[in-house]
Coordinates of C-alpha atoms in Angstrom, one line a residue:
X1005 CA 96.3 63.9 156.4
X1006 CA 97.9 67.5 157.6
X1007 CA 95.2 70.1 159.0
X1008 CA 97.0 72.6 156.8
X1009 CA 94.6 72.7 153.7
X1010 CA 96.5 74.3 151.5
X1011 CA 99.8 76.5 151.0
X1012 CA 100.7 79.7 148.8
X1013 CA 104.3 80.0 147.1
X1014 CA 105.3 83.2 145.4
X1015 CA 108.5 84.0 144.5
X1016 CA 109.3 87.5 144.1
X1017 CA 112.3 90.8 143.4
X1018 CA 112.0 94.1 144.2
X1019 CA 108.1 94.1 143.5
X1020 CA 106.8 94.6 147.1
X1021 CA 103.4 97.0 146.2
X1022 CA 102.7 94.1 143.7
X1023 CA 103.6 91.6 146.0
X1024 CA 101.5 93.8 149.0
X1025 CA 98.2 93.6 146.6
X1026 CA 98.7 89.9 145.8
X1027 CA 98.7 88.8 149.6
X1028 CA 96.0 91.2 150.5
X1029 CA 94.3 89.7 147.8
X1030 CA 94.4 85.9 148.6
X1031 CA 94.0 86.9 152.2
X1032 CA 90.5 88.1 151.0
X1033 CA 89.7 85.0 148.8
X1034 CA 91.0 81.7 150.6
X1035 CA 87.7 80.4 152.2
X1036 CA 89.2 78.3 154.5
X1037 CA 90.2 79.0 158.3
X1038 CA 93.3 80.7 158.9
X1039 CA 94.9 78.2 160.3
X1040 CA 94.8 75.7 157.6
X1041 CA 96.2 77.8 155.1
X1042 CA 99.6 79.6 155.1
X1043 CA 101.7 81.6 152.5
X1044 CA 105.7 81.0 151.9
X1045 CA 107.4 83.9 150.0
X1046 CA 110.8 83.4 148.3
X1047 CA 112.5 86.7 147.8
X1048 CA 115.0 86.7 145.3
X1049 CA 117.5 89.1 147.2
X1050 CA 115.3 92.0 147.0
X1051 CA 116.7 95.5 147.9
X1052 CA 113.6 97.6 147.9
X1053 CA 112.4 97.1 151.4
X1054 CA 110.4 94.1 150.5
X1055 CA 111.0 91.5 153.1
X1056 CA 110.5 94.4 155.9
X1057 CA 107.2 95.4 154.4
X1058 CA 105.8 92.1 154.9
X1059 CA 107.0 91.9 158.4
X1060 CA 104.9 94.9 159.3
X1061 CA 101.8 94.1 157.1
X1062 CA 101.7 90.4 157.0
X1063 CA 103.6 88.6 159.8
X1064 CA 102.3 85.9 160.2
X1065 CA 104.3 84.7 156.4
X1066 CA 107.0 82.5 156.2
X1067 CA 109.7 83.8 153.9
X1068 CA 112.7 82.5 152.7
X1069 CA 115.5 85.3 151.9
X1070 CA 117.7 84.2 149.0
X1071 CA 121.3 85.9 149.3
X1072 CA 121.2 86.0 145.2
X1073 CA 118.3 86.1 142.5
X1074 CA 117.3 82.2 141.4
X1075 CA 114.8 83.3 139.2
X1076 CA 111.5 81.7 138.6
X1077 CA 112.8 78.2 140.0
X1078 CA 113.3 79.8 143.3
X1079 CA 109.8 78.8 144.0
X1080 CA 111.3 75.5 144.7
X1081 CA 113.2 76.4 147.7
X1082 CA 109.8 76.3 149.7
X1083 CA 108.5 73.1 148.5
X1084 CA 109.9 70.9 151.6
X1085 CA 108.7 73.4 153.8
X1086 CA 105.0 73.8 152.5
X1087 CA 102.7 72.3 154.9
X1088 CA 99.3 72.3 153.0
X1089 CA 97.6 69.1 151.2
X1090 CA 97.6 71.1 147.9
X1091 CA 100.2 74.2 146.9
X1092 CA 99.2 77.2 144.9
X1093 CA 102.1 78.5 142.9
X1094 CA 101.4 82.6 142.2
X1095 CA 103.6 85.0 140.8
X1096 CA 103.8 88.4 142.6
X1097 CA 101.5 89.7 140.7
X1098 CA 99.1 87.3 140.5
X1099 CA 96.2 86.3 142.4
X1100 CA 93.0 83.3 142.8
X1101 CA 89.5 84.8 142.3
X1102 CA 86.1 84.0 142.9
X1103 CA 85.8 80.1 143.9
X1104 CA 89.3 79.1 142.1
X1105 CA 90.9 77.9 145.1
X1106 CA 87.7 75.5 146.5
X1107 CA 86.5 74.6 143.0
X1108 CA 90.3 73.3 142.4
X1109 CA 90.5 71.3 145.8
X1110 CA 87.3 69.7 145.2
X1111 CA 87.7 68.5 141.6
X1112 CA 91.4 67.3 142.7
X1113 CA 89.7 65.6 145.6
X1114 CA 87.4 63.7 143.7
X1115 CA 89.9 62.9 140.9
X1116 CA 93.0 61.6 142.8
X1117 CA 95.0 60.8 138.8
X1118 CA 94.6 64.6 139.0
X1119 CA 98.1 66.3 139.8
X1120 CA 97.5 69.8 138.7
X1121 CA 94.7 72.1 138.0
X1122 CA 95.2 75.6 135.7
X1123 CA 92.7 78.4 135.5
X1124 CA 91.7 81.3 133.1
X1125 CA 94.5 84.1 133.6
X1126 CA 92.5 87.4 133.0
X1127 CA 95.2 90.6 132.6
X1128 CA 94.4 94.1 133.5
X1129 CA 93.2 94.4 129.6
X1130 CA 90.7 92.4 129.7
X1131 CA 93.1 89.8 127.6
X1132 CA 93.9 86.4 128.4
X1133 CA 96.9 84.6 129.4
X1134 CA 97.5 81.0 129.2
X1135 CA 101.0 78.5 128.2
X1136 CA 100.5 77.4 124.2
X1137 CA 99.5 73.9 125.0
X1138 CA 96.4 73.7 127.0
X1139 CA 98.0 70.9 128.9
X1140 CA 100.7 72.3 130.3
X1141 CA 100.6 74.1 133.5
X1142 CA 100.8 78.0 134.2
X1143 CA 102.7 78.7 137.1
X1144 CA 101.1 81.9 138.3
X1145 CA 98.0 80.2 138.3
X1146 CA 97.9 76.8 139.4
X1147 CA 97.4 74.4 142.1
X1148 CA 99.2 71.9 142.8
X1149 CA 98.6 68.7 144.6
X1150 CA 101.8 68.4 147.1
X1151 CA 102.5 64.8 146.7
X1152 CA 103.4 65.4 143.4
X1153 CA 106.0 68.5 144.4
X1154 CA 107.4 66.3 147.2
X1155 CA 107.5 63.6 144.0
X1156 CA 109.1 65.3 141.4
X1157 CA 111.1 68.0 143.3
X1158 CA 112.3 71.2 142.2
X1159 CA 112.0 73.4 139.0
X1160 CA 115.2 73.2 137.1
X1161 CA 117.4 75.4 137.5
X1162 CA 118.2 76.1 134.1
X1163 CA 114.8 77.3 133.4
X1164 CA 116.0 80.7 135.1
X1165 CA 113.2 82.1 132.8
X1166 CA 111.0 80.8 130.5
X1167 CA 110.0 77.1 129.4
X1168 CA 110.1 75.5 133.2
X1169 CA 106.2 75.0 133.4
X1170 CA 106.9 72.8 130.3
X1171 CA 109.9 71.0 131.8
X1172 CA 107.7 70.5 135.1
X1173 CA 104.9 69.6 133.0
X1174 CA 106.0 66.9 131.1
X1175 CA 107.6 65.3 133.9
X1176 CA 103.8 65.3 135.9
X1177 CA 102.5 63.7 132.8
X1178 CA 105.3 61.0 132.8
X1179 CA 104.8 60.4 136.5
X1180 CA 100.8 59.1 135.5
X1181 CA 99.4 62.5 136.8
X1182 CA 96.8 64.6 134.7
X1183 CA 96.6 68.3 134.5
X1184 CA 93.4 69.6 133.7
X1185 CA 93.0 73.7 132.7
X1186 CA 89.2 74.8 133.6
X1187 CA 87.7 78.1 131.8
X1188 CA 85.5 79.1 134.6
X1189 CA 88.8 79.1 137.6
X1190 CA 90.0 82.2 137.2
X1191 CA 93.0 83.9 138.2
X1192 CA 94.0 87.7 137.9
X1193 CA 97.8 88.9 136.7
X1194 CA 98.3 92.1 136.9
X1195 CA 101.0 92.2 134.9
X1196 CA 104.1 94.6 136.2
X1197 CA 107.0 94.4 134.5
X1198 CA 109.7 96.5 136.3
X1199 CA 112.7 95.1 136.3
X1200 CA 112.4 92.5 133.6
X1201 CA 115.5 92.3 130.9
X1202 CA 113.4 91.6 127.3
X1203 CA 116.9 90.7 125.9
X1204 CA 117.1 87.8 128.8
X1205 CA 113.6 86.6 128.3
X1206 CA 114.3 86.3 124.0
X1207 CA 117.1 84.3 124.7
X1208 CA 115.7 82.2 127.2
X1209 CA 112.6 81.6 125.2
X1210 CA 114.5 80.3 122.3
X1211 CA 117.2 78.6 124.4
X1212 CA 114.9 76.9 126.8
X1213 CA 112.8 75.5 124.1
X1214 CA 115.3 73.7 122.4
X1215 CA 116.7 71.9 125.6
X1216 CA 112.8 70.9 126.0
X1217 CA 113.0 69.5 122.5
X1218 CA 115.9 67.9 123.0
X1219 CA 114.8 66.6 126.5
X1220 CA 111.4 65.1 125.9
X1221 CA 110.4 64.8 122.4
X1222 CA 110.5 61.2 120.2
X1223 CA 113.4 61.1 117.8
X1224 CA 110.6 60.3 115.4
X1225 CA 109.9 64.1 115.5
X1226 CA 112.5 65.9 117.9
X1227 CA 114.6 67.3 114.3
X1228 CA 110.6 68.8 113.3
X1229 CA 110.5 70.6 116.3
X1230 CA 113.8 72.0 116.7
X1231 CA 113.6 73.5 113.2
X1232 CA 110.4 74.7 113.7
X1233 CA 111.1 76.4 117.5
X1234 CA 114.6 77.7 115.8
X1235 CA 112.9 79.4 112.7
X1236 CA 109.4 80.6 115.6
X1237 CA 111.8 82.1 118.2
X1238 CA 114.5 83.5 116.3
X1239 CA 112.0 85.3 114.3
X1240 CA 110.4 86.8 117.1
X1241 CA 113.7 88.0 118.8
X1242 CA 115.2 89.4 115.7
X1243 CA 111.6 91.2 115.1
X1244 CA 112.2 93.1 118.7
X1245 CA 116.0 94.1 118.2
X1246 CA 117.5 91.1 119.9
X1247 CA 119.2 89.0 117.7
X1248 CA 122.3 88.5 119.6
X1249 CA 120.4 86.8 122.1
X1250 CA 118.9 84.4 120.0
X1251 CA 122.4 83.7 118.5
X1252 CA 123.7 83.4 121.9
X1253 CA 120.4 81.1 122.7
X1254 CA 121.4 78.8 119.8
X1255 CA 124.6 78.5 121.1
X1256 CA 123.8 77.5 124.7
X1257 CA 121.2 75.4 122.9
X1258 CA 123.9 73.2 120.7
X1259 CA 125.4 72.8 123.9
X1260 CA 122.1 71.5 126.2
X1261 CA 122.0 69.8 122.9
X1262 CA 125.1 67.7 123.6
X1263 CA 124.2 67.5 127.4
X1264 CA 120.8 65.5 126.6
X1265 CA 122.7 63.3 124.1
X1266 CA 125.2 62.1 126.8
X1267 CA 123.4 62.5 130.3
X1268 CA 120.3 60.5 128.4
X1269 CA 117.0 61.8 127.6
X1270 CA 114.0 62.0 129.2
X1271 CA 111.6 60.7 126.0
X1272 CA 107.7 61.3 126.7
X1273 CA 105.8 57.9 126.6
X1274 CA 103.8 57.1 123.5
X1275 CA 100.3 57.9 125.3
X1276 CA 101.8 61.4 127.0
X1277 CA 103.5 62.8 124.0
X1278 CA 99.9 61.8 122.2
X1279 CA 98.0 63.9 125.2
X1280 CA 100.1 66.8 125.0
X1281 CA 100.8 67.3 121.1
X1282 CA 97.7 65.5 119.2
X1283 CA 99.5 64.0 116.3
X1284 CA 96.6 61.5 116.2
X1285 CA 93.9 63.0 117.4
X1286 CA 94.4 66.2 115.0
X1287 CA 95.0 63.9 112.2
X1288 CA 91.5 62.0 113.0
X1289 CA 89.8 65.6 113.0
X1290 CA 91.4 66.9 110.2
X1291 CA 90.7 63.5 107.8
X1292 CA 87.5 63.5 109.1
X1293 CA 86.5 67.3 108.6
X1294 CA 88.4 66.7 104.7
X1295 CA 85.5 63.8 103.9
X1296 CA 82.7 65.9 105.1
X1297 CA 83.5 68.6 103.5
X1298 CA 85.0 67.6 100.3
X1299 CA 88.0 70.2 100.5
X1300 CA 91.5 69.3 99.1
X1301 CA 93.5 73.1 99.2
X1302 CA 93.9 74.3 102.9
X1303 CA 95.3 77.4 104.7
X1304 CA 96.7 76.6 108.3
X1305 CA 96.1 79.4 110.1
X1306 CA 99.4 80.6 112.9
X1307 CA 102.7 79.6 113.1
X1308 CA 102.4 78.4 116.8
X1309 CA 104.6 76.0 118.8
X1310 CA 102.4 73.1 117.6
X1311 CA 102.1 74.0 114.3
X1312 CA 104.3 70.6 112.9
X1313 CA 101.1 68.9 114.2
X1314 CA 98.7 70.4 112.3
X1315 CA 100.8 70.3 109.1
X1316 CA 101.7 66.5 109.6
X1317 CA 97.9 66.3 110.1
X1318 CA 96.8 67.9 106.6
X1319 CA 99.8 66.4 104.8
X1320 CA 98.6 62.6 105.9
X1321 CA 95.1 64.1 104.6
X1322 CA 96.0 64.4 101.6
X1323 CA 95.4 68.0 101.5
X1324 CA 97.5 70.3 99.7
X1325 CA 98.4 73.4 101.6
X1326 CA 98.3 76.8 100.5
X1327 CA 99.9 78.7 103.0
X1328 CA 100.2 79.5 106.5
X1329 CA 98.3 82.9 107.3
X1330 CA 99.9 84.5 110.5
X1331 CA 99.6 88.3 111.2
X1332 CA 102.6 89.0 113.1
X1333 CA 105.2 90.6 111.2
X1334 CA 107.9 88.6 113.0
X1335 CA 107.2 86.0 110.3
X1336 CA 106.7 88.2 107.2
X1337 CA 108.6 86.9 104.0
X1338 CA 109.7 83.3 106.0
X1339 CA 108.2 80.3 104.6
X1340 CA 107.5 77.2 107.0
X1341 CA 109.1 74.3 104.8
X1342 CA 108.7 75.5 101.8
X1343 CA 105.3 77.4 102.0
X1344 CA 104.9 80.9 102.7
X1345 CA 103.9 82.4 105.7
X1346 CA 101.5 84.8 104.7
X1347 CA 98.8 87.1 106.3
X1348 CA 95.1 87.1 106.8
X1349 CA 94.9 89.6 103.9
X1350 CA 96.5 87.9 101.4
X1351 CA 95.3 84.5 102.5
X1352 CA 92.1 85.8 101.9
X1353 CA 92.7 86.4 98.5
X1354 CA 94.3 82.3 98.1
X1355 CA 92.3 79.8 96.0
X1356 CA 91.7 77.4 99.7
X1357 CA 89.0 75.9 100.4
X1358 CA 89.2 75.8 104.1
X1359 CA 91.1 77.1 107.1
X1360 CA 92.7 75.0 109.9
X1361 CA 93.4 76.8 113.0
X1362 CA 96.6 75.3 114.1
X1363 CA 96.4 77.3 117.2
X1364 CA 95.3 75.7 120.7
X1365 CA 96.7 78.1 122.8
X1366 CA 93.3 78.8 125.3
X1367 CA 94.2 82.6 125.4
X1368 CA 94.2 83.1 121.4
X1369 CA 92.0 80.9 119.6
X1370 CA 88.7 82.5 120.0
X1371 CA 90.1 85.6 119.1
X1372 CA 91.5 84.5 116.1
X1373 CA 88.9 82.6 114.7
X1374 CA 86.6 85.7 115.0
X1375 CA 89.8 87.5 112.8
X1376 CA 89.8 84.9 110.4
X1377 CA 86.6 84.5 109.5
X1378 CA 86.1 88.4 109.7
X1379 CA 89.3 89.0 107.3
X1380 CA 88.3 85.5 104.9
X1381 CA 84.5 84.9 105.2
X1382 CA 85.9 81.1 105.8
X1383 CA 85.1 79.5 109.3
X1384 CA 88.2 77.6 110.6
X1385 CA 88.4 74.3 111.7
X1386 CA 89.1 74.4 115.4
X1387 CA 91.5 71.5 116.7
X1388 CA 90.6 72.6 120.9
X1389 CA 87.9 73.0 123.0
X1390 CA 87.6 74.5 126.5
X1391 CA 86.9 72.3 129.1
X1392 CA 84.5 73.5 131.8
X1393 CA 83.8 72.3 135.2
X1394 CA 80.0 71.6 135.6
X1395 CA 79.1 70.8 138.9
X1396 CA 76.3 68.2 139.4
X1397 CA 74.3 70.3 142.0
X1398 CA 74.3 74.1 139.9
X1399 CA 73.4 72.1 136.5
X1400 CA 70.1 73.6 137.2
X1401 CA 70.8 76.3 139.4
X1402 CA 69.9 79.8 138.1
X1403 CA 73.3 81.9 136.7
X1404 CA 74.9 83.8 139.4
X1405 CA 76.5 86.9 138.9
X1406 CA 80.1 85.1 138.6
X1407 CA 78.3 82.7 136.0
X1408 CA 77.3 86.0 134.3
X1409 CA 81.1 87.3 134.2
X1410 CA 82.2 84.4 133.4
X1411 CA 80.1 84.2 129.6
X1412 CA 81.5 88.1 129.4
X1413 CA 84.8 86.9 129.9
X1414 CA 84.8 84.0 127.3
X1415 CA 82.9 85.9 125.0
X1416 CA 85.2 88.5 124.9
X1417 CA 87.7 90.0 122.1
X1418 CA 90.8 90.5 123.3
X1419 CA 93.6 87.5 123.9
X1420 CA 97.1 87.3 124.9
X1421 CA 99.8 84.5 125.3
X1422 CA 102.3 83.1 126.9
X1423 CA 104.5 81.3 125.1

């Protein structure tokens, strides 16, 4: 085994007092000896000084100078250079805290099927942050062990933005790796956003979902999906001022579209699609939450990207579905096949007799429970659960002061996404 425990990779443009913070940062929480740890920056061709500024403030960093900008994959030009047993993969603005970094070595090291282990993503808010499906891996906020990098190789490159932790996700899951997402690891993004194109990130939203449709889903479902990420997407985009990006997103997509067909697809297995989207575990849930209760009309609360889940869930039920109750206005007057999409308010006012929170997204679904059963009176039926690391010698152990921020930080209000 290499003496180098673990190793950083950020990848970074023209965001050097971000990307100053964020080594400062981890230089001040890695617990291990300096050298057994060691941090690889990739600068996407940078003109802001940024490569100069770490010579004088960190030297001792390895950084690999890219003569044009990769994007988010560029992360992968450092994977055959990183040294460490495990790799953390940070954004420039994003950093470990507390015992994140041990607590995800250890459980990695006593679960060897492990692959990947995501934290809590806490922004400057007070929101959270975290990738729709809890199974999928955040790559600001991650680590990684390195045998699966020097396994599965790079981030694609077509995921310049958007949708490549899915497309590196799947393919962990397929390789017989887990990825496990922990409440009480917690990572800090501080969110900058100089320099980011909002037209860009729309169409590479919607674009870069499709091709992951197209990619990895069962032709069983695949159609569902596309429809459903289509209709989600496009909505969103057109509700910001960017619908020629979506159109030009469907376009590229018809064309990835054709790609997959011919170049062969890369179909999830039967036990990792179940994993990652729950048609079978959500239908158990739902049937068996339907007998105990007695109801037969439903509201599905959010139009989120697993949303076809939930419905196939409820339809199989035998429940009839009222409506799906979503706040944003990027949705307002669309109906999700054939049923309106409505909001809280007027769900409220719906002959249902229940709510099923569709939603399993670990930054949101707290939050909008408490705003469902606020706006309805009616407590939804959750279809996720956090999973929290308990170690066997603190079971007992009086609540330290990280414990303490820890309940604030579940327990509080305010949620965010990342889709």
């Amino acid at each position: 085994m290499s003496h180098m425990r673990l190793s950083y990779v950020i990848v970074t443009r023209n965001r050097m007092d971000a990307l100053l913070k964020t080594l400062q940062q981890i230089h001040d929480a890695t617990p291990y000896d300096t050298n057994s740890w060691e941090v690889w920056i990739v600068d996407n061709a940078s003109t802001d000084g940024t490569v100069d500024a770490i010579k004088q403030h960190f030297p001792e960093t390895n950084i690999l100078r890219l003569e044009r900008n990769e994007g988010v994959g560029a992360r992968s030009r450092a994977f055959s250079k990183v040294r460490g047993v495990y790799t953390i993969l940070l954004d420039d603005d994003s950093y470990p805290t507390g015992s994140a970094v041990s607590d995800s070595i250890d459980f990695m090291e006593s679960n060897p099927d492990v692959g990947a282990v995501v934290g809590r993503v806490i922004l400057p808010n007070g929101s959270f942050e975290a990738c729709a499906f809890p199974t999928v891996l955040l790559s600001g906020a991650v680590c990684i062990r390195t045998s699966v990098i020097r396994t599965l190789g790079s981030f694609r490159r077509e995921f310049f933005r958007k949708a490549g932790e899915y497309d590196f996700s799947f393919r962990i899951w397929q390789a017989g790796w887990r990825i496990e997402r922990f409440e009480e690891i917690i990572y800090r993004h501080d969110k900058v956003t100089t320099g980011r194109s909002a037209a860009l990130a729309h169409r590479m939203d919607l674009r870069n979902n499709l091709i992951i449709a197209e990619r990895f889903l069962p032709a069983s479902c695949r159609a569902m999906y596309r429809d459903d990420w289509d209709l989600r997407y496009t909505a969103i985009a057109r509700a910001a001022g960017h619908a020629r990006a979506a159109k030009l997103a469907r376009f590229e997509a018809r064309l990835w579209r054709l790609r997959e067909h011919f170049k062969g697809r890369e179909v999830l297995q039967d036990d990792v699609f179940e994993r990652i989207f729950e048609f079978e575990t959500q239908e158990r849930i739902i049937a068996e939450w339907a007998k105990s209760t007695g109801v037969r009309e439903v509201i599905i609360a959010d139009f989120s990207k697993n949303l076809y889940a939930t419905y196939r869930a409820c339809k199989n039920a035998g429940l009839h579905i009222r409506a799906i109750s979503d706040n944003n206005i990027a949705y307002e007057q669309l109906k999700y096949r054939g049923i309106p999409i409505v909001t809280d308010k007027i769900a409220a006012t719906l002959s249902a007799d229940g709510f099923v929170l569709s939603n399993i997204n670990p930054a949101y679904i707290d939050q909008r429970a408490t705003q469902i059963e606020a706006t309805t009176g009616q407590t939804p039926l959750r279809l996720w659960s956090p999973n929290v690391l308990k170690k066997p010698d603190q079971c007992n152990a009086k609540s330290s002061d990280h414990d303490s921020e820890l309940l604030a930080i579940i327990g509080g209000e305010s949620h965010e996404s990342s889709e």
